[in-house]
XYZ file of C-alpha atoms in Angstrom:
429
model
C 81.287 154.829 76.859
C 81.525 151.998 79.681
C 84.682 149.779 78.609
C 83.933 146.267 77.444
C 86.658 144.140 78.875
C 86.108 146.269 82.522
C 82.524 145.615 82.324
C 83.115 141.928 81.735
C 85.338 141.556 84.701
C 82.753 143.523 86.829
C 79.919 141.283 85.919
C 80.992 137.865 84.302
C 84.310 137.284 86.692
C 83.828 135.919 90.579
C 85.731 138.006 93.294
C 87.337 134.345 93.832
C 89.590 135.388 91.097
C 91.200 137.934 92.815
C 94.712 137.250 93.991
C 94.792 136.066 97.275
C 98.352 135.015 97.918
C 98.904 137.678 100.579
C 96.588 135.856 102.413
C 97.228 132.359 102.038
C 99.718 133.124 105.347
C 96.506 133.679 107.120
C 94.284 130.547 106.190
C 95.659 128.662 109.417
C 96.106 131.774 111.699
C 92.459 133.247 111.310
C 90.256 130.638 110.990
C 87.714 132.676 112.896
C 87.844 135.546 110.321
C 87.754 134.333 106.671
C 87.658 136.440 104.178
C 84.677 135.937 102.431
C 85.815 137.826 98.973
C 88.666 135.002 98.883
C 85.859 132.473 98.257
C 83.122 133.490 96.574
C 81.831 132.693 93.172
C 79.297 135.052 92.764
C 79.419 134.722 88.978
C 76.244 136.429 86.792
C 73.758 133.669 85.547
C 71.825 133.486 83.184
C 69.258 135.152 84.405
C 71.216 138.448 84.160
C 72.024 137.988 80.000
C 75.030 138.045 78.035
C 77.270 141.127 78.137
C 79.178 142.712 75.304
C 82.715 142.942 75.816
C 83.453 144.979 72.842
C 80.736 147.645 74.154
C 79.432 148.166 70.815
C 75.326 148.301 71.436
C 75.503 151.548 73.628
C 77.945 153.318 70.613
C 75.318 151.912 68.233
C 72.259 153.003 70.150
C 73.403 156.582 70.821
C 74.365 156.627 66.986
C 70.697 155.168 65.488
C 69.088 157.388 67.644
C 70.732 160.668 66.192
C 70.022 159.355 62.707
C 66.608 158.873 63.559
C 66.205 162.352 64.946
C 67.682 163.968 61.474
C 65.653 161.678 59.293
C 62.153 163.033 61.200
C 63.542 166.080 60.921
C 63.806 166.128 56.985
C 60.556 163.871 56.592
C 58.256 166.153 58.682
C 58.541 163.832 61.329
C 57.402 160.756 59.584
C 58.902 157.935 60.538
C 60.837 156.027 57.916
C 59.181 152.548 56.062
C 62.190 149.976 56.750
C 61.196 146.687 55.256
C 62.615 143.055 56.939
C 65.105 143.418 54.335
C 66.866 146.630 54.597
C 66.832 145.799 58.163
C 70.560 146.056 59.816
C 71.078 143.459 62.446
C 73.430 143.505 65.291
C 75.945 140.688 64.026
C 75.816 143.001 60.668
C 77.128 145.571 62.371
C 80.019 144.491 64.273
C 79.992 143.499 67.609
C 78.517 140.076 67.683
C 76.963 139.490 70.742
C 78.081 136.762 73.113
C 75.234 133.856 73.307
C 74.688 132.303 76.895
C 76.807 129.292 77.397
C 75.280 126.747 79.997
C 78.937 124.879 80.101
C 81.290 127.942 81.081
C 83.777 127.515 78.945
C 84.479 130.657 78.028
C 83.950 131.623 81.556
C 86.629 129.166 82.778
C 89.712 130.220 79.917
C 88.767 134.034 81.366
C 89.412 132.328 84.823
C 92.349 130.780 83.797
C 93.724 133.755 82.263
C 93.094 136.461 85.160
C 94.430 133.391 87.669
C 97.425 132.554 85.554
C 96.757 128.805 85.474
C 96.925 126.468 82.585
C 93.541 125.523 81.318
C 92.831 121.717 81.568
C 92.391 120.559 78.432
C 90.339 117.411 80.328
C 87.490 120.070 81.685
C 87.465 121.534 78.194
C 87.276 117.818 77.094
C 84.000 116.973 79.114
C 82.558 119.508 80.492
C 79.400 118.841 78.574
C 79.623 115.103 80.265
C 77.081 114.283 83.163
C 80.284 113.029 85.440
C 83.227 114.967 85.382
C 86.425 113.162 86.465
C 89.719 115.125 87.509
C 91.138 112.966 90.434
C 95.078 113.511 90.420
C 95.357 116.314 88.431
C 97.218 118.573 90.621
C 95.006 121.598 90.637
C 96.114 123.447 93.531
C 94.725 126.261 95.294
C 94.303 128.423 91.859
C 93.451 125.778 89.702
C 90.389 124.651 91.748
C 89.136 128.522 91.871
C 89.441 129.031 88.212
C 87.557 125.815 87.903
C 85.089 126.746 90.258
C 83.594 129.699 87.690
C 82.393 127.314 85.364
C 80.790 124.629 87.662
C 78.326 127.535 89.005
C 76.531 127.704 86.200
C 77.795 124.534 84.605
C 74.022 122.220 83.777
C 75.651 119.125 82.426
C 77.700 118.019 85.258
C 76.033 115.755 87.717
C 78.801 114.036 89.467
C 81.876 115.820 90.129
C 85.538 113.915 91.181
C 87.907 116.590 92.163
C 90.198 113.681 94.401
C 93.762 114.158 95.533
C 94.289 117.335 93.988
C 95.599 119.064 97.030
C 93.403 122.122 96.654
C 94.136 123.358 100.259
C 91.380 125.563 102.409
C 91.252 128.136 99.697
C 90.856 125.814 97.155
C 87.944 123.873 98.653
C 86.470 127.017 99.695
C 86.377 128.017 96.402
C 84.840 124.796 95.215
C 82.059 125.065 98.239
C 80.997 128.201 97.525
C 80.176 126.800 93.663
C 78.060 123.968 95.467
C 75.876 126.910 96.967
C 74.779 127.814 93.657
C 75.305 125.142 91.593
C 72.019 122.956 91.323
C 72.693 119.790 89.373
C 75.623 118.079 91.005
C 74.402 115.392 93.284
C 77.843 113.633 93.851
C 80.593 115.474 95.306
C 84.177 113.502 95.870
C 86.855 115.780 97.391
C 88.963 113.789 99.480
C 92.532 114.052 99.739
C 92.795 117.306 99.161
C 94.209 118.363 102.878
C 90.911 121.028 102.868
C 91.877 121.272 106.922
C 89.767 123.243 109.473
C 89.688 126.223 106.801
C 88.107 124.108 104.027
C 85.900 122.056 106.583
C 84.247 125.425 107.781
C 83.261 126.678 103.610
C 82.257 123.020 103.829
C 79.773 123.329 106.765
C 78.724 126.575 105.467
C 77.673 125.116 102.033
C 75.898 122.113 103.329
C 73.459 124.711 105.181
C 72.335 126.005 101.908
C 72.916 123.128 99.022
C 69.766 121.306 98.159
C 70.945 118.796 95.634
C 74.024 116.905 96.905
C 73.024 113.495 97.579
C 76.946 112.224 98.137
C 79.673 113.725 99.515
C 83.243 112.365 100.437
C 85.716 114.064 102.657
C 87.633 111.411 103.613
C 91.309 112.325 104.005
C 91.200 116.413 104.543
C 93.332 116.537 107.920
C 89.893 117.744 110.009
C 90.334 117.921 113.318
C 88.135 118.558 116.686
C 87.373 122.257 115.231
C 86.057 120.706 112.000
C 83.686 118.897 113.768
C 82.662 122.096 115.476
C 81.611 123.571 111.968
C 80.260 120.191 109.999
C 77.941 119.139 113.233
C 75.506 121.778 113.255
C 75.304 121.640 109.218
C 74.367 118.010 109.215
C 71.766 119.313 111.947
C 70.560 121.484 109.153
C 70.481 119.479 105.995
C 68.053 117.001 105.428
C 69.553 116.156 101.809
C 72.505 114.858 101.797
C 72.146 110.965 102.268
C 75.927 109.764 101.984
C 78.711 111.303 103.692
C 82.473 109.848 104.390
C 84.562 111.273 106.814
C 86.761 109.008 107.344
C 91.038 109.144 107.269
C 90.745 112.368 109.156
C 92.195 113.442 112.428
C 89.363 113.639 114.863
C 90.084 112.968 118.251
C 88.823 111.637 121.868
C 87.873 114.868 123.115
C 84.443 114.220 124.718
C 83.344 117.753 122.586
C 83.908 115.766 119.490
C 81.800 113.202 120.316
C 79.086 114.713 121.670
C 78.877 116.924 118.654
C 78.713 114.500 115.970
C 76.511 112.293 118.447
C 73.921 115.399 118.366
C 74.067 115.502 115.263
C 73.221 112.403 114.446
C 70.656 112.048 116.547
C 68.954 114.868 114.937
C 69.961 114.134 111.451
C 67.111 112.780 109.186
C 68.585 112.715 106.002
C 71.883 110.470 106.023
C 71.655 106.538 104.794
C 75.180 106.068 105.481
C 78.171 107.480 106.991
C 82.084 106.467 107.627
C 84.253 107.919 110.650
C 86.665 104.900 110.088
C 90.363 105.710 110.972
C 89.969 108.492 112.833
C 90.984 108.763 116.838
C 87.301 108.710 118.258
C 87.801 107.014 121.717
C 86.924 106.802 125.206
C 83.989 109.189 126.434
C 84.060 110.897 122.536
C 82.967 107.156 121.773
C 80.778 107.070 124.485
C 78.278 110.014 123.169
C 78.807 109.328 120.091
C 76.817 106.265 120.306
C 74.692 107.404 122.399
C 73.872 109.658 119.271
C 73.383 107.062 117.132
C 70.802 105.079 119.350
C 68.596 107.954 118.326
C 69.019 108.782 114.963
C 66.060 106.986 112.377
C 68.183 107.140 109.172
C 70.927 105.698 108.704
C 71.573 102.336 107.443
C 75.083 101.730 107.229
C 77.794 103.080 109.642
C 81.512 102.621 109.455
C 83.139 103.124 112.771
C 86.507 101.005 112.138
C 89.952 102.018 112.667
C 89.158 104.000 116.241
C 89.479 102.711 119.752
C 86.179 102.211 120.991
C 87.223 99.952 123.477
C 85.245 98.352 126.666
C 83.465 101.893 126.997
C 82.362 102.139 123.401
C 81.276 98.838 122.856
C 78.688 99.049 125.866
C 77.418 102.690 124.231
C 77.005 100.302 121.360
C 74.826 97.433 122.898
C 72.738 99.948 124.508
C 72.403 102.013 121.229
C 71.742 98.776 119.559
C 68.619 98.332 121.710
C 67.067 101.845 120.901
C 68.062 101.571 117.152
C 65.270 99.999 114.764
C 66.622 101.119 111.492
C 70.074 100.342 111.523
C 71.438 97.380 109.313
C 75.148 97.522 109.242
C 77.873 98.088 111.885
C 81.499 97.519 111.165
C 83.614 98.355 114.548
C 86.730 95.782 113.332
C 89.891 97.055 114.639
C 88.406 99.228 117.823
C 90.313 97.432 120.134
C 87.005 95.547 121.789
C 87.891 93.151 124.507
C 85.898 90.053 125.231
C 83.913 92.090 127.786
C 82.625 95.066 125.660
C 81.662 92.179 122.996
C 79.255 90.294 125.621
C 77.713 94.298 126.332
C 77.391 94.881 122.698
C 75.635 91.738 121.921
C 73.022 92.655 124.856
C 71.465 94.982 122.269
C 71.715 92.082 119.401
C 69.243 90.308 121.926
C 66.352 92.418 120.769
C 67.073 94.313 117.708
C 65.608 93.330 114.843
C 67.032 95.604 112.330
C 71.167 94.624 112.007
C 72.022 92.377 109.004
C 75.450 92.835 108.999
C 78.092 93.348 111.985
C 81.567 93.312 111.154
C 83.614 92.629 115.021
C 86.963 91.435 113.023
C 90.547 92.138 114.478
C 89.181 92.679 117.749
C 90.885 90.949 120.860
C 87.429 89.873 121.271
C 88.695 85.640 121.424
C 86.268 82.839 121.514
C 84.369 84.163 124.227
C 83.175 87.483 122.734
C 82.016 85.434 119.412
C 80.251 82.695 121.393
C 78.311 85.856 123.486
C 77.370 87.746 120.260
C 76.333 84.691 118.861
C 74.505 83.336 121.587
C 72.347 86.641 121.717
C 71.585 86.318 118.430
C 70.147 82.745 119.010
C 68.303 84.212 121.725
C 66.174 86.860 119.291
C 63.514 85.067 117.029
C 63.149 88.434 115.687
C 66.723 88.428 114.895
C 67.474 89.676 110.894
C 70.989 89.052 110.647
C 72.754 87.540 107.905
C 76.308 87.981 108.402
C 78.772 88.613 111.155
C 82.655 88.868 110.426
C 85.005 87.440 113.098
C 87.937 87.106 111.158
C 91.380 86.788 112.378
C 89.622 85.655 115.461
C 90.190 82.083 116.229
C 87.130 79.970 117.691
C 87.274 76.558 119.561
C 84.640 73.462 119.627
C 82.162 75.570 121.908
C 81.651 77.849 119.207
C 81.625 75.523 116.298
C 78.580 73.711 118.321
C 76.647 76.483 118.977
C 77.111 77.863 115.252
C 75.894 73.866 113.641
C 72.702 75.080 116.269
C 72.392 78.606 114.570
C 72.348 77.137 111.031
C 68.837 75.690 112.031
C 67.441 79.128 113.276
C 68.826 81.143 111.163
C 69.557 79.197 108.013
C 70.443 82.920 106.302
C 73.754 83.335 108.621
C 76.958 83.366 107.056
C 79.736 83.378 109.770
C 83.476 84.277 108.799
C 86.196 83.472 111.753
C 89.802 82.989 111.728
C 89.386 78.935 111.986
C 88.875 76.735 114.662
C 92.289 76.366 117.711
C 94.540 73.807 116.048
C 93.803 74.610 112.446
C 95.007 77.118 110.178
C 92.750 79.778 107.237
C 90.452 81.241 107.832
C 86.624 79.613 107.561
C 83.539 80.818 106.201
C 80.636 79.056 107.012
């Protein structure tokens, strides 16, 4: 007789479960070699039925079968008349069979159990909910595996929060390896949850196969250079995903970097909008990476503040401004932009006809890189843009001319600036 609770482990319980703490050590050491049966959730669906643990039908079967045989026996080899009412079901005797649960929660307290985590009574709560919120919630390593069971199979839960819970590379693998199979969640949030290069590579791997995510925010996960090794080539691959935020990380300079994420871009068809704000992406890494974007015909909104683009960068960006006809919002504040690279960057403002919105604030970009961009823009009738931050920038009476001239042509414009030399505020006109 095959033991119940064995055969439930064996078929109902992911080898995520098993314990892995022996080789947390080696998350950082082998990134090249991860061990795949520390991350997958290769839980049985529904296709594959209900199992039961108490292993009563096979007793029961081998049982009614000998029965039979003795009642043919002594009837000739009739077989018996057994009317709907004399009729013994299987909840009648014993061993109640488990029905299919769509939400997992039994699935997740068996988890829980093996993985020697409390159960959160908040999952328990709302897993039946369409958005599932657990931001803060200190899961850890375990908690997000034992909540990863569930969400494979999980058909309520469309938008899934799992912020700040400090789930580590395990953790997040755990939780990427769910995404694989799980297909109802659309809206993925797992930033600050220091996933590193371990995490980032489950990541990349799951974004190769999921279908359904439509969102997904890693802002805040400690990626570096390698991360950007595993995620390029996935965003290559997946033409799903529309919204992704990478932002808060630690990716670098290196010109590998760049030209990586640039490719990727470039080849990308999928993404609206992306965010590599505060990061370190600089110098020739700036350089290809917008020589990427010149090329990509998706995105609408890109977030590239908090870097050092510099002189270098902001030429890339005029060029890939005049390739670009389906961009409509840049925000490069704080990229440390001198009044040079702003004159280069509006040469592409000259004849796109896409960009609504450009955000150039903080910037060391003084009166002379805001007269140039707007100038250019005065220059395009084609022009389509509506509003152009400056702020903490200060502006003299040049400026203030030419922008009572741009209110004619392009009655749309709203300008913000830090105020005009020898005032104080900030204007928005």
């Amino acid at each position: 007789m095959v033991n119940g609770r064995k055969l439930a482990e064996e078929t109902a319980m992911p080898s995520v479960l098993e314990d892995d703490d022996a080789g947390a050590e080696s998350e950082k050491l082998q990134l090249g070699e991860p061990r795949a049966s520390r991350t997958e959730v290769g839980v049985r669906g529904p296709e594959d039925g209900p199992s039961n643990l108490d292993g009563n039908d096979q007793d029961r079967g081998e049982g009614e079968g000998e029965e039979e045989d003795e009642e043919e026996e002594e009837l000739g080899g009739e077989e018996p008349v057994i009317s709907d009412e004399d009729y013994d079901t299987d909840l009648e005797l014993g061993g109640r069979e488990e029905a299919y649960d769509p939400s997992g929660q039994a699935r997740y307290m068996e988890a829980c159990d093996k993985l020697q985590v409390v159960p959160a009574s908040y999952f328990l709560r709302h897993v039946k909910d369409s958005e599932l919120n657990m931001m803060h919630r200190g899961l850890g390593p375990q908690g997000a595996k034992a909540l990863a069971v569930p969400l494979v199979t999980n058909t309520s839960i469309l938008r899934l929060n799992l912020r700040d819970n400090w789930m580590g590379g395990l953790g997040g693998a755990a939780i990427a390896e769910m995404l694989k199979e799980n297909c109802y969640i659309t809206d993925a949030d797992l930033s600050n949850n220091n996933l590193g290069d371990y995490g980032a590579r489950a990541v990349a791997g799951m974004l190769k196969e999921n279908s359904t995510l439509v969102r997904l925010n890693l802002s805040g996960n400690h990626f570096t250079d390698r991360a950007a090794e595993f995620l390029g080539p996935a965003l290559v691959t997946n033409a799903k995903l529309q919204h992704l935020d990478l932002s808060h990380n630690a990716l670098r300079e290196q010109a590998g970097t760049g030209q990586i994420l640039g490719e990727a871009l470039s080849e990308n068809t999928g993404l609206r909008s992306i965010s590599l704000a505060w990061n370190s992406i600089r110098g020739r890494g700036a350089v290809l990476l917008a020589d990427g974007l010149g090329g990509n015909i998706s995105l609408r909104a890109v977030d590239l503040s908090f870097n050092g683009f510099g002189k270098e960068g902001a030429v890339a960006l005029g060029q890939a401004l005049k390739e670009n006809n389906v961009l409509e919002e840049l925000n490069v504040s704080n990229n440390r932009i001198p009044p040079e690279g702003a004159v280069r960057l509006a040469a592409g403002l000259k004849v796109n006809k896409t960009i609504k919105s450009l955000n150039m604030s903080r910037n060391p970009i003084q009166n002379a890189g805001c007269y140039g961009i707007l100038k250019s823009l005065l220059e395009n009738k084609d022009s389509a843009m509506e509003a152009l931050d400056f702020a903490s920038i200060i502006v003299n009476k040049d400026f203030e001319e030419l922008h009572a001239k741009a209110k004619d042509i392009l009655p749309a414009l709203t300008i913000n600036h830090g105020g005009r030399i020898g005032t104080f505020g900030t204007a928005k006109t």
